[in-house]
Coordinates of C-alpha atoms in Angstrom, one line a residue:
X1 CA 0.1 -0.1 0.1
X2 CA 1.3 3.2 -1.1
X3 CA 0.1 6.6 0.8
X4 CA 0.5 10.0 -1.3
X5 CA 0.9 13.3 0.1
X6 CA -2.8 14.0 0.2
X7 CA -3.8 11.3 2.0
X8 CA -5.0 8.8 -0.5
X9 CA -4.3 5.3 -0.3
X10 CA -2.9 3.1 -3.4
X11 CA -2.8 -0.4 -3.9
X12 CA -0.6 -2.2 -6.4
X13 CA -2.1 -4.9 -8.5
X14 CA -0.6 -8.5 -8.2
X15 CA -1.2 -9.3 -12.0
X16 CA 0.0 -5.5 -13.5
X17 CA 2.7 -4.6 -11.1
X18 CA 3.1 -1.6 -12.7
X19 CA -0.6 -0.2 -12.3
X20 CA -1.3 1.8 -9.1
X21 CA -5.1 1.7 -7.9
X22 CA -6.8 3.8 -5.3
X23 CA -9.1 1.7 -2.7
X24 CA -12.2 2.9 -4.6
X25 CA -10.8 1.8 -7.8
X26 CA -9.6 -1.7 -6.2
X27 CA -13.2 -1.8 -5.0
X28 CA -14.7 -1.4 -8.4
X29 CA -12.1 -3.7 -9.9
X30 CA -12.7 -6.4 -7.2
X31 CA -16.6 -6.4 -7.6
X32 CA -15.9 -6.4 -11.9
X33 CA -17.5 -2.8 -11.9
X34 CA -17.0 -0.1 -14.4
X35 CA -17.2 2.9 -12.6
X36 CA -18.9 6.2 -14.6
X37 CA -16.4 8.8 -14.9
X38 CA -17.9 12.2 -15.9
X39 CA -14.4 13.1 -17.1
X40 CA -15.1 10.9 -19.9
X41 CA -18.4 12.1 -21.1
X42 CA -19.5 15.6 -22.1
X43 CA -19.8 17.9 -19.1
X44 CA -22.6 19.6 -21.0
X45 CA -25.3 16.8 -20.1
X46 CA -24.0 16.0 -16.8
X47 CA -25.4 18.6 -14.4
X48 CA -28.1 18.6 -11.8
X49 CA -29.8 21.7 -12.9
X50 CA -30.8 22.2 -16.8
X51 CA -29.7 25.4 -18.1
X52 CA -31.9 27.6 -20.3
X53 CA -29.7 26.3 -23.1
X54 CA -30.2 23.3 -22.3
X55 CA -33.5 23.1 -22.3
X56 CA -33.8 25.1 -26.0
X57 CA -31.5 22.5 -27.6
X58 CA -33.4 19.8 -25.8
X59 CA -36.6 20.9 -27.0
X60 CA -35.1 22.1 -30.6
X61 CA -34.0 18.4 -31.3
X62 CA -37.1 16.5 -30.2
X63 CA -39.1 18.9 -32.5
X64 CA -36.6 18.1 -35.4
X65 CA -37.0 14.7 -34.8
X66 CA -41.0 14.6 -34.4
X67 CA -40.9 16.3 -37.8
X68 CA -38.8 14.1 -39.3
X69 CA -40.9 10.9 -38.3
X70 CA -43.7 12.9 -39.3
X71 CA -43.0 13.7 -42.5
X72 CA -41.6 10.2 -42.9
X73 CA -45.1 8.4 -42.2
X74 CA -46.6 11.4 -44.2
X75 CA -44.4 10.0 -47.3
X76 CA -45.8 6.3 -46.9
X77 CA -49.3 7.0 -46.4
X78 CA -49.0 9.4 -49.7
X79 CA -47.3 6.6 -51.6
X80 CA -49.5 3.6 -50.6
X81 CA -52.2 6.1 -51.4
X82 CA -50.9 7.2 -54.8
X83 CA -50.3 3.3 -55.8
X84 CA -53.6 2.0 -54.4
X85 CA -56.5 4.0 -55.6
X86 CA -59.0 2.7 -57.8
X87 CA -60.7 4.2 -61.1
X88 CA -63.2 6.2 -58.9
X89 CA -60.4 7.9 -56.8
X90 CA -61.1 5.9 -53.4
X91 CA -58.0 4.1 -51.7
X92 CA -58.3 0.4 -52.0
X93 CA -57.0 -1.9 -49.1
X94 CA -56.3 -5.4 -49.5
X95 CA -57.4 -6.3 -45.8
X96 CA -58.5 -4.7 -42.7
X97 CA -54.9 -4.7 -41.4
X98 CA -53.7 -2.7 -44.5
X99 CA -56.6 -0.3 -43.7
X100 CA -55.9 0.1 -39.9
X101 CA -52.0 0.5 -40.4
X102 CA -52.8 3.4 -43.1
X103 CA -55.0 5.4 -40.7
X104 CA -52.8 5.0 -37.9
X105 CA -49.9 6.1 -39.7
X106 CA -51.5 8.8 -41.3
X107 CA -52.8 10.0 -37.7
X108 CA -49.8 8.9 -35.7
X109 CA -47.9 11.3 -38.5
X110 CA -50.5 14.3 -37.8
X111 CA -50.0 13.8 -34.0
X112 CA -46.5 13.9 -34.3
X113 CA -46.3 17.1 -36.6
X114 CA -48.5 18.7 -34.0
X115 CA -45.7 17.7 -31.2
X116 CA -42.9 18.8 -33.5
X117 CA -44.3 22.3 -33.9
X118 CA -45.2 22.8 -30.1
X119 CA -41.7 21.6 -29.5
X120 CA -40.4 24.4 -31.6
X121 CA -42.8 27.0 -30.5
X122 CA -41.5 26.3 -26.6
X123 CA -38.1 26.4 -27.8
X124 CA -38.4 29.9 -29.5
X125 CA -40.4 30.9 -26.4
X126 CA -37.6 30.1 -23.9
X127 CA -35.1 31.6 -26.4
X128 CA -36.9 34.9 -26.5
X129 CA -38.1 34.6 -22.7

């Protein structure tokens, strides 16, 4: 056991004689647990209180993701309607599951679009005020 000038205890690993571990690191090593070290991750997301900038960025990213998925669902339903229209202009479904999936995708896209726009408006509101 080695003690440095700050009072921390260090141990030498028996397998790796050149590595020094503190008592806390040896406890993690003996328990086969990898400790979470915040120095390896961005300090931006590892704070206890969110700042105004973090709220703005979070809402902006969530809004963009919601709008991205809404656009994807809208394109899928539009393509399905284009290729599966009958001569009279009515969308023809092969079975009830296809009809359910089509309407479910359509309504989910509309809901995600509303959520994306609201997240964007909240981000703008936080930015202004």
